[in-house]
Amino acid sequence: MTSGSQSDLDTARRVIRIEREALDALSENLDASFSQAVDTIVGCDGYLIVAGVGKSGHIGQKIAATLASTGTPAFFLHPTEASHGDLGMVRPDSVVLAISYSGETRELIDLLRYCRSNNVKLIAMTRSADSLLGRNADILLSLPAHEEACPNGLAPTSSTTMTLVMGDALAVALMARRGFSREDFGARHPGGKLGKALHTVADYLMSRDTAPPVVDEEAALRDVIQAIAEGRQGCVAVVDADGKYTGIITDGDLRRYMQDGSEAGTARQMMTRGGKTFAKGDRIALVVDVMTKLRISNGFVLEDGKPVGIIHTKDLLEEGYI
């Protein structure tokens, strides 16, 4: 390792040490105001509006996004835009979370005045209770004064880390207070891997308007072959006289039946009775797990005992469920 590489590692470790110490100080600095902030946000009938400028604004955008995705309706409001008309977004039933490490961010003044004159609750995240922001806050989430990891002591590093972690702590505490579940999270993340895993079979079928391939138990070989070919799923469901599912015939079942030289017979004789089926309320994660363990390519979805859909592994793959 070169001397330059060693120096880079030493710098990185110094930054991590300083920011870790900042987080330790943040943890020790927490007080009853944190619970007051949680109480206020839980009791809010409107939105939690997060505001900040510069690096605090970037962190604020992340905090707002985390809150919105974990059960707390929230959005980010840029203070400059607020001064030019966007204050109309701040309703009396809202709560504002304003972020400024120094507490002296001048762009926040119009927002602070508006909150004060319209009785909008203001939660401040800052290091100084005596600052412009601190003095105008209803609830103060105090950030401890701590050195920045920047060698010049200027670039926001430790301060933004503390702000981000305070925001995460707030979001998680709100999740716990609301009893926010994995299912709730998945409902707000339908495009992500976890969200897709939490989809139900009904969710999966919503974008599919094609009826599953079906034949009755008395269908002849020719009819079974035609149904499998037209269905393009490699299988067909077999139903009784009442339309209730009784079994499945796959390409493999058909080949094995025909290998015996049989060209007569009915679907009842060719089918595998039962077979794995699913209900509309089943989670897709369960479907994937079952199909993987049983090494099956498809399964029919039943409602009141009748086939109403089909799930195929190739479709699960194409749509990102696997």
GROMACS .gro file of C-alpha atoms in nm:
model
  322
    1MET     CA    1   0.000   0.000   0.000
    2THR     CA    2   0.136   0.341  -0.099
    3SER     CA    3   0.172   0.628   0.143
    4GLY     CA    4  -0.105   0.809  -0.044
    5SER     CA    5  -0.341   0.516  -0.006
    6GLN     CA    6  -0.264   0.491   0.366
    7SER     CA    7  -0.329   0.862   0.404
    8ASP     CA    8  -0.667   0.826   0.231
    9LEU     CA    9  -0.764   0.545   0.468
   10ASP     CA   10  -0.653   0.745   0.769
   11THR     CA   11  -0.867   1.036   0.650
   12ALA     CA   12  -1.169   0.812   0.595
   13ARG     CA   13  -1.134   0.657   0.940
   14ARG     CA   14  -1.103   1.002   1.097
   15VAL     CA   15  -1.425   1.115   0.927
   16ILE     CA   16  -1.610   0.804   1.040
   17ARG     CA   17  -1.480   0.843   1.396
   18ILE     CA   18  -1.587   1.209   1.418
   19GLU     CA   19  -1.933   1.139   1.275
   20ARG     CA   20  -1.977   0.837   1.503
   21GLU     CA   21  -1.892   1.055   1.801
   22ALA     CA   22  -2.145   1.310   1.676
   23LEU     CA   23  -2.414   1.041   1.670
   24ASP     CA   24  -2.321   0.936   2.025
   25ALA     CA   25  -2.365   1.297   2.133
   26LEU     CA   26  -2.699   1.312   1.950
   27SER     CA   27  -2.823   1.004   2.132
   28GLU     CA   28  -2.722   1.144   2.471
   29ASN     CA   29  -2.884   1.478   2.385
   30LEU     CA   30  -3.234   1.337   2.320
   31ASP     CA   31  -3.500   1.452   2.566
   32ALA     CA   32  -3.876   1.471   2.616
   33SER     CA   33  -3.913   1.709   2.322
   34PHE     CA   34  -3.866   1.412   2.089
   35SER     CA   35  -4.181   1.245   2.226
   36GLN     CA   36  -4.361   1.579   2.206
   37ALA     CA   37  -4.272   1.598   1.837
   38VAL     CA   38  -4.404   1.245   1.782
   39ASP     CA   39  -4.727   1.331   1.968
   40THR     CA   40  -4.774   1.645   1.759
   41ILE     CA   41  -4.719   1.468   1.427
   42VAL     CA   42  -4.944   1.175   1.517
   43GLY     CA   43  -5.216   1.423   1.611
   44CYS     CA   44  -5.179   1.615   1.286
   45ASP     CA   45  -5.477   1.586   1.052
   46GLY     CA   46  -5.288   1.739   0.760
   47TYR     CA   47  -4.938   1.700   0.619
   48LEU     CA   48  -4.601   1.716   0.788
   49ILE     CA   49  -4.416   1.976   0.580
   50VAL     CA   50  -4.036   1.956   0.587
   51ALA     CA   51  -3.835   2.268   0.499
   52GLY     CA   52  -3.467   2.350   0.475
   53VAL     CA   53  -3.208   2.518   0.254
   54GLY     CA   54  -2.877   2.395   0.115
   55LYS     CA   55  -2.750   2.069   0.261
   56SER     CA   56  -3.027   2.084   0.522
   57GLY     CA   57  -3.271   2.100   0.231
   58HIS     CA   58  -3.123   1.791   0.069
   59ILE     CA   59  -3.145   1.604   0.398
   60GLY     CA   60  -3.496   1.739   0.447
   61GLN     CA   61  -3.606   1.596   0.112
   62LYS     CA   62  -3.484   1.254   0.219
   63ILE     CA   63  -3.657   1.282   0.556
   64ALA     CA   64  -3.985   1.382   0.391
   65ALA     CA   65  -3.959   1.089   0.149
   66THR     CA   66  -3.889   0.846   0.434
   67LEU     CA   67  -4.182   0.978   0.636
   68ALA     CA   68  -4.423   0.959   0.341
   69SER     CA   69  -4.324   0.601   0.266
   70THR     CA   70  -4.363   0.488   0.627
   71GLY     CA   71  -4.711   0.608   0.709
   72THR     CA   72  -4.672   0.980   0.779
   73PRO     CA   73  -4.814   1.201   0.499
   74ALA     CA   74  -4.531   1.444   0.429
   75PHE     CA   75  -4.372   1.655   0.159
   76PHE     CA   76  -4.074   1.888   0.120
   77LEU     CA   77  -4.125   2.262   0.078
   78HIS     CA   78  -3.837   2.483  -0.034
   79PRO     CA   79  -3.842   2.800   0.178
   80THR     CA   80  -3.759   3.026  -0.118
   81GLU     CA   81  -4.049   2.889  -0.318
   82ALA     CA   82  -4.264   2.926  -0.007
   83SER     CA   83  -4.190   3.300  -0.011
   84HIS     CA   84  -4.315   3.320  -0.369
   85GLY     CA   85  -4.656   3.164  -0.331
   86ASP     CA   86  -4.601   2.809  -0.206
   87LEU     CA   87  -4.696   2.914   0.146
   88GLY     CA   88  -5.044   2.829   0.021
   89MET     CA   89  -4.947   2.465   0.073
   90VAL     CA   90  -4.918   2.523   0.449
   91ARG     CA   91  -5.266   2.466   0.592
   92PRO     CA   92  -5.369   2.527   0.954
   93ASP     CA   93  -5.396   2.151   1.012
   94SER     CA   94  -5.036   2.098   0.898
   95VAL     CA   95  -4.719   2.069   1.103
   96VAL     CA   96  -4.393   2.218   0.979
   97LEU     CA   97  -4.054   2.059   1.046
   98ALA     CA   98  -3.789   2.325   0.973
   99ILE     CA   99  -3.422   2.225   0.955
  100SER     CA  100  -3.120   2.452   0.998
  101TYR     CA  101  -2.810   2.349   1.193
  102SER     CA  102  -2.715   2.708   1.270
  103GLY     CA  103  -3.078   2.811   1.313
  104GLU     CA  104  -3.006   3.140   1.137
  105THR     CA  105  -3.109   3.053   0.781
  106ARG     CA  106  -3.264   3.377   0.656
  107GLU     CA  107  -3.468   3.205   0.383
  108LEU     CA  108  -3.682   3.051   0.658
  109ILE     CA  109  -3.808   3.386   0.793
  110ASP     CA  110  -4.122   3.412   0.580
  111LEU     CA  111  -4.217   3.053   0.661
  112LEU     CA  112  -4.164   3.113   1.034
  113ARG     CA  113  -4.376   3.427   1.027
  114TYR     CA  114  -4.652   3.247   0.839
  115CYS     CA  115  -4.656   2.960   1.089
  116ARG     CA  116  -4.670   3.203   1.379
  117SER     CA  117  -4.954   3.413   1.236
  118ASN     CA  118  -5.161   3.111   1.128
  119ASN     CA  119  -5.113   2.897   1.441
  120VAL     CA  120  -4.930   2.627   1.247
  121LYS     CA  121  -4.724   2.405   1.478
  122LEU     CA  122  -4.350   2.439   1.411
  123ILE     CA  123  -4.095   2.173   1.501
  124ALA     CA  124  -3.735   2.294   1.468
  125MET     CA  125  -3.430   2.078   1.413
  126THR     CA  126  -3.131   2.295   1.506
  127ARG     CA  127  -2.838   2.316   1.746
  128SER     CA  128  -2.929   2.650   1.905
  129ALA     CA  129  -3.238   2.724   2.110
  130ASP     CA  130  -3.142   3.093   2.100
  131SER     CA  131  -3.127   3.109   1.720
  132LEU     CA  132  -3.390   3.259   1.489
  133LEU     CA  133  -3.535   2.914   1.428
  134GLY     CA  134  -3.502   2.798   1.788
  135ARG     CA  135  -3.682   3.103   1.929
  136ASN     CA  136  -3.978   3.059   1.694
  137ALA     CA  137  -4.023   2.686   1.742
  138ASP     CA  138  -4.306   2.524   1.933
  139ILE     CA  139  -4.094   2.211   1.977
  140LEU     CA  140  -3.715   2.202   1.958
  141LEU     CA  141  -3.533   1.888   1.843
  142SER     CA  142  -3.191   1.995   1.955
  143LEU     CA  143  -2.882   1.887   1.762
  144PRO     CA  144  -2.565   1.900   1.974
  145ALA     CA  145  -2.284   2.131   1.871
  146HIS     CA  146  -2.011   1.911   1.728
  147GLU     CA  147  -1.708   1.953   1.505
  148GLU     CA  148  -1.754   1.889   1.135
  149ALA     CA  149  -1.547   1.610   0.982
  150CYS     CA  150  -1.434   1.851   0.712
  151PRO     CA  151  -1.064   1.938   0.772
  152ASN     CA  152  -1.155   2.307   0.749
  153GLY     CA  153  -1.449   2.263   0.984
  154LEU     CA  154  -1.679   2.413   0.720
  155ALA     CA  155  -1.848   2.159   0.493
  156PRO     CA  156  -2.160   2.011   0.656
  157THR     CA  157  -2.066   1.654   0.743
  158SER     CA  158  -2.124   1.564   1.107
  159SER     CA  159  -2.416   1.806   1.120
  160THR     CA  160  -2.595   1.658   0.819
  161THR     CA  161  -2.536   1.306   0.951
  162MET     CA  162  -2.696   1.399   1.283
  163THR     CA  163  -2.987   1.564   1.101
  164LEU     CA  164  -3.043   1.261   0.881
  165VAL     CA  165  -3.032   1.021   1.175
  166MET     CA  166  -3.268   1.241   1.379
  167GLY     CA  167  -3.508   1.229   1.085
  168ASP     CA  168  -3.478   0.850   1.064
  169ALA     CA  169  -3.537   0.821   1.439
  170LEU     CA  170  -3.848   1.034   1.405
  171ALA     CA  171  -3.981   0.827   1.114
  172VAL     CA  172  -3.921   0.495   1.292
  173ALA     CA  173  -4.075   0.620   1.617
  174LEU     CA  174  -4.382   0.727   1.419
  175MET     CA  175  -4.395   0.386   1.251
  176ALA     CA  176  -4.391   0.217   1.591
  177ARG     CA  177  -4.655   0.453   1.729
  178ARG     CA  178  -4.885   0.388   1.431
  179GLY     CA  179  -4.820   0.012   1.420
  180PHE     CA  180  -4.699   0.045   1.060
  181SER     CA  181  -4.657  -0.307   0.914
  182ARG     CA  182  -4.466  -0.475   0.633
  183GLU     CA  183  -4.792  -0.486   0.441
  184ASP     CA  184  -4.838  -0.111   0.488
  185PHE     CA  185  -4.483  -0.057   0.364
  186GLY     CA  186  -4.539  -0.280   0.062
  187ALA     CA  187  -4.857  -0.093  -0.029
  188ARG     CA  188  -4.649   0.225  -0.056
  189HIS     CA  189  -4.368   0.056  -0.249
  190PRO     CA  190  -4.551  -0.143  -0.518
  191GLY     CA  191  -4.263  -0.105  -0.763
  192GLY     CA  192  -3.988  -0.229  -0.533
  193LYS     CA  193  -3.877  -0.585  -0.467
  194LEU     CA  194  -4.036  -0.593  -0.123
  195GLY     CA  195  -4.349  -0.426  -0.251
  196LYS     CA  196  -4.387  -0.683  -0.526
  197ALA     CA  197  -4.332  -0.967  -0.279
  198LEU     CA  198  -4.617  -0.828  -0.069
  199HIS     CA  199  -4.854  -0.809  -0.365
  200THR     CA  200  -5.147  -1.046  -0.347
  201VAL     CA  201  -5.253  -1.283  -0.620
  202ALA     CA  202  -5.545  -1.045  -0.682
  203ASP     CA  203  -5.294  -0.763  -0.743
  204TYR     CA  204  -5.108  -0.987  -0.989
  205LEU     CA  205  -5.426  -1.073  -1.179
  206MET     CA  206  -5.544  -0.711  -1.208
  207SER     CA  207  -5.339  -0.650  -1.523
  208ARG     CA  208  -5.446  -0.981  -1.677
  209ASP     CA  209  -5.785  -1.001  -1.842
  210THR     CA  210  -5.729  -1.337  -2.012
  211ALA     CA  211  -5.941  -1.623  -1.878
  212PRO     CA  212  -5.746  -1.935  -1.776
  213PRO     CA  213  -5.755  -2.232  -2.016
  214VAL     CA  214  -6.024  -2.476  -1.904
  215VAL     CA  215  -6.176  -2.804  -2.023
  216ASP     CA  216  -6.443  -3.021  -1.864
  217GLU     CA  217  -6.372  -3.369  -1.734
  218GLU     CA  218  -6.534  -3.534  -2.036
  219ALA     CA  219  -6.327  -3.343  -2.292
  220ALA     CA  220  -6.160  -3.562  -2.556
  221LEU     CA  221  -5.788  -3.569  -2.629
  222ARG     CA  222  -5.826  -3.342  -2.931
  223ASP     CA  223  -6.009  -3.081  -2.724
  224VAL     CA  224  -5.744  -3.095  -2.452
  225ILE     CA  225  -5.462  -3.044  -2.705
  226GLN     CA  226  -5.647  -2.750  -2.858
  227ALA     CA  227  -5.713  -2.589  -2.520
  228ILE     CA  228  -5.347  -2.618  -2.417
  229ALA     CA  229  -5.231  -2.477  -2.751
  230GLU     CA  230  -5.472  -2.183  -2.741
  231GLY     CA  231  -5.407  -2.109  -2.374
  232ARG     CA  232  -5.027  -2.085  -2.431
  233GLN     CA  233  -4.959  -2.167  -2.067
  234GLY     CA  234  -4.843  -2.526  -2.107
  235CYS     CA  235  -5.139  -2.656  -1.913
  236VAL     CA  236  -5.516  -2.657  -1.879
  237ALA     CA  237  -5.751  -2.672  -1.580
  238VAL     CA  238  -6.005  -2.951  -1.563
  239VAL     CA  239  -6.348  -2.875  -1.418
  240ASP     CA  240  -6.654  -3.081  -1.330
  241ALA     CA  241  -7.011  -3.026  -1.444
  242ASP     CA  242  -7.049  -2.741  -1.194
  243GLY     CA  243  -6.736  -2.565  -1.319
  244LYS     CA  244  -6.541  -2.658  -1.005
  245TYR     CA  245  -6.171  -2.730  -1.040
  246THR     CA  246  -6.075  -3.097  -1.015
  247GLY     CA  247  -5.729  -3.120  -1.167
  248ILE     CA  248  -5.466  -3.004  -1.413
  249ILE     CA  249  -5.327  -3.142  -1.740
  250THR     CA  250  -4.979  -3.022  -1.832
  251ASP     CA  251  -4.779  -3.074  -2.149
  252GLY     CA  252  -4.594  -3.346  -1.961
  253ASP     CA  253  -4.916  -3.521  -1.859
  254LEU     CA  254  -5.030  -3.513  -2.221
  255ARG     CA  255  -4.702  -3.658  -2.354
  256ARG     CA  256  -4.703  -3.937  -2.099
  257TYR     CA  257  -5.063  -4.026  -2.181
  258MET     CA  258  -4.993  -4.034  -2.555
  259GLN     CA  259  -4.674  -4.241  -2.512
  260ASP     CA  260  -4.896  -4.532  -2.409
  261GLY     CA  261  -5.050  -4.522  -2.755
  262SER     CA  262  -5.380  -4.391  -2.625
  263GLU     CA  263  -5.569  -4.157  -2.853
  264ALA     CA  264  -5.903  -4.204  -2.684
  265GLY     CA  265  -6.004  -4.120  -2.330
  266THR     CA  266  -6.116  -3.810  -2.147
  267ALA     CA  267  -5.955  -3.523  -1.959
  268ARG     CA  268  -6.045  -3.703  -1.634
  269GLN     CA  269  -5.813  -3.989  -1.732
  270MET     CA  270  -5.526  -3.761  -1.838
  271MET     CA  271  -5.527  -3.510  -1.552
  272THR     CA  272  -5.330  -3.491  -1.232
  273ARG     CA  273  -5.601  -3.466  -0.971
  274GLY     CA  274  -5.575  -3.164  -0.745
  275GLY     CA  275  -5.242  -2.999  -0.806
  276LYS     CA  276  -5.129  -2.686  -0.625
  277THR     CA  277  -5.378  -2.399  -0.644
  278PHE     CA  278  -5.387  -2.050  -0.499
  279ALA     CA  279  -5.643  -1.802  -0.367
  280LYS     CA  280  -5.670  -1.433  -0.457
  281GLY     CA  281  -5.568  -1.330  -0.107
  282ASP     CA  282  -5.240  -1.525  -0.109
  283ARG     CA  283  -4.920  -1.321  -0.109
  284ILE     CA  284  -4.706  -1.347  -0.421
  285ALA     CA  285  -4.407  -1.419  -0.195
  286LEU     CA  286  -4.588  -1.733  -0.078
  287VAL     CA  287  -4.672  -1.829  -0.437
  288VAL     CA  288  -4.310  -1.794  -0.546
  289ASP     CA  289  -4.189  -1.994  -0.245
  290VAL     CA  290  -4.437  -2.277  -0.304
  291MET     CA  291  -4.377  -2.299  -0.679
  292THR     CA  292  -4.000  -2.297  -0.625
  293LYS     CA  293  -4.009  -2.571  -0.361
  294LEU     CA  294  -4.249  -2.790  -0.560
  295ARG     CA  295  -4.062  -2.717  -0.884
  296ILE     CA  296  -4.381  -2.642  -1.071
  297SER     CA  297  -4.417  -2.389  -1.352
  298ASN     CA  298  -4.778  -2.290  -1.302
  299GLY     CA  299  -5.074  -2.299  -1.070
  300PHE     CA  300  -5.439  -2.205  -1.104
  301VAL     CA  301  -5.612  -1.941  -0.895
  302LEU     CA  302  -5.949  -2.050  -0.755
  303GLU     CA  303  -6.246  -1.851  -0.634
  304ASP     CA  304  -6.541  -2.046  -0.492
  305GLY     CA  305  -6.370  -2.357  -0.623
  306LYS     CA  306  -6.364  -2.234  -0.983
  307PRO     CA  307  -6.051  -2.137  -1.181
  308VAL     CA  308  -6.038  -1.761  -1.235
  309GLY     CA  309  -5.670  -1.714  -1.318
  310ILE     CA  310  -5.336  -1.878  -1.372
  311ILE     CA  311  -4.985  -1.797  -1.249
  312HIS     CA  312  -4.681  -1.897  -1.455
  313THR     CA  313  -4.319  -1.866  -1.343
  314LYS     CA  314  -4.214  -1.707  -1.673
  315ASP     CA  315  -4.461  -1.424  -1.609
  316LEU     CA  316  -4.338  -1.388  -1.251
  317LEU     CA  317  -3.985  -1.355  -1.388
  318GLU     CA  318  -4.081  -1.106  -1.656
  319GLU     CA  319  -4.261  -0.882  -1.407
  320GLY     CA  320  -3.983  -0.885  -1.148
  321TYR     CA  321  -4.151  -1.099  -0.883
  322ILE     CA  322  -3.862  -1.345  -0.891
   0.00000   0.00000   0.00000
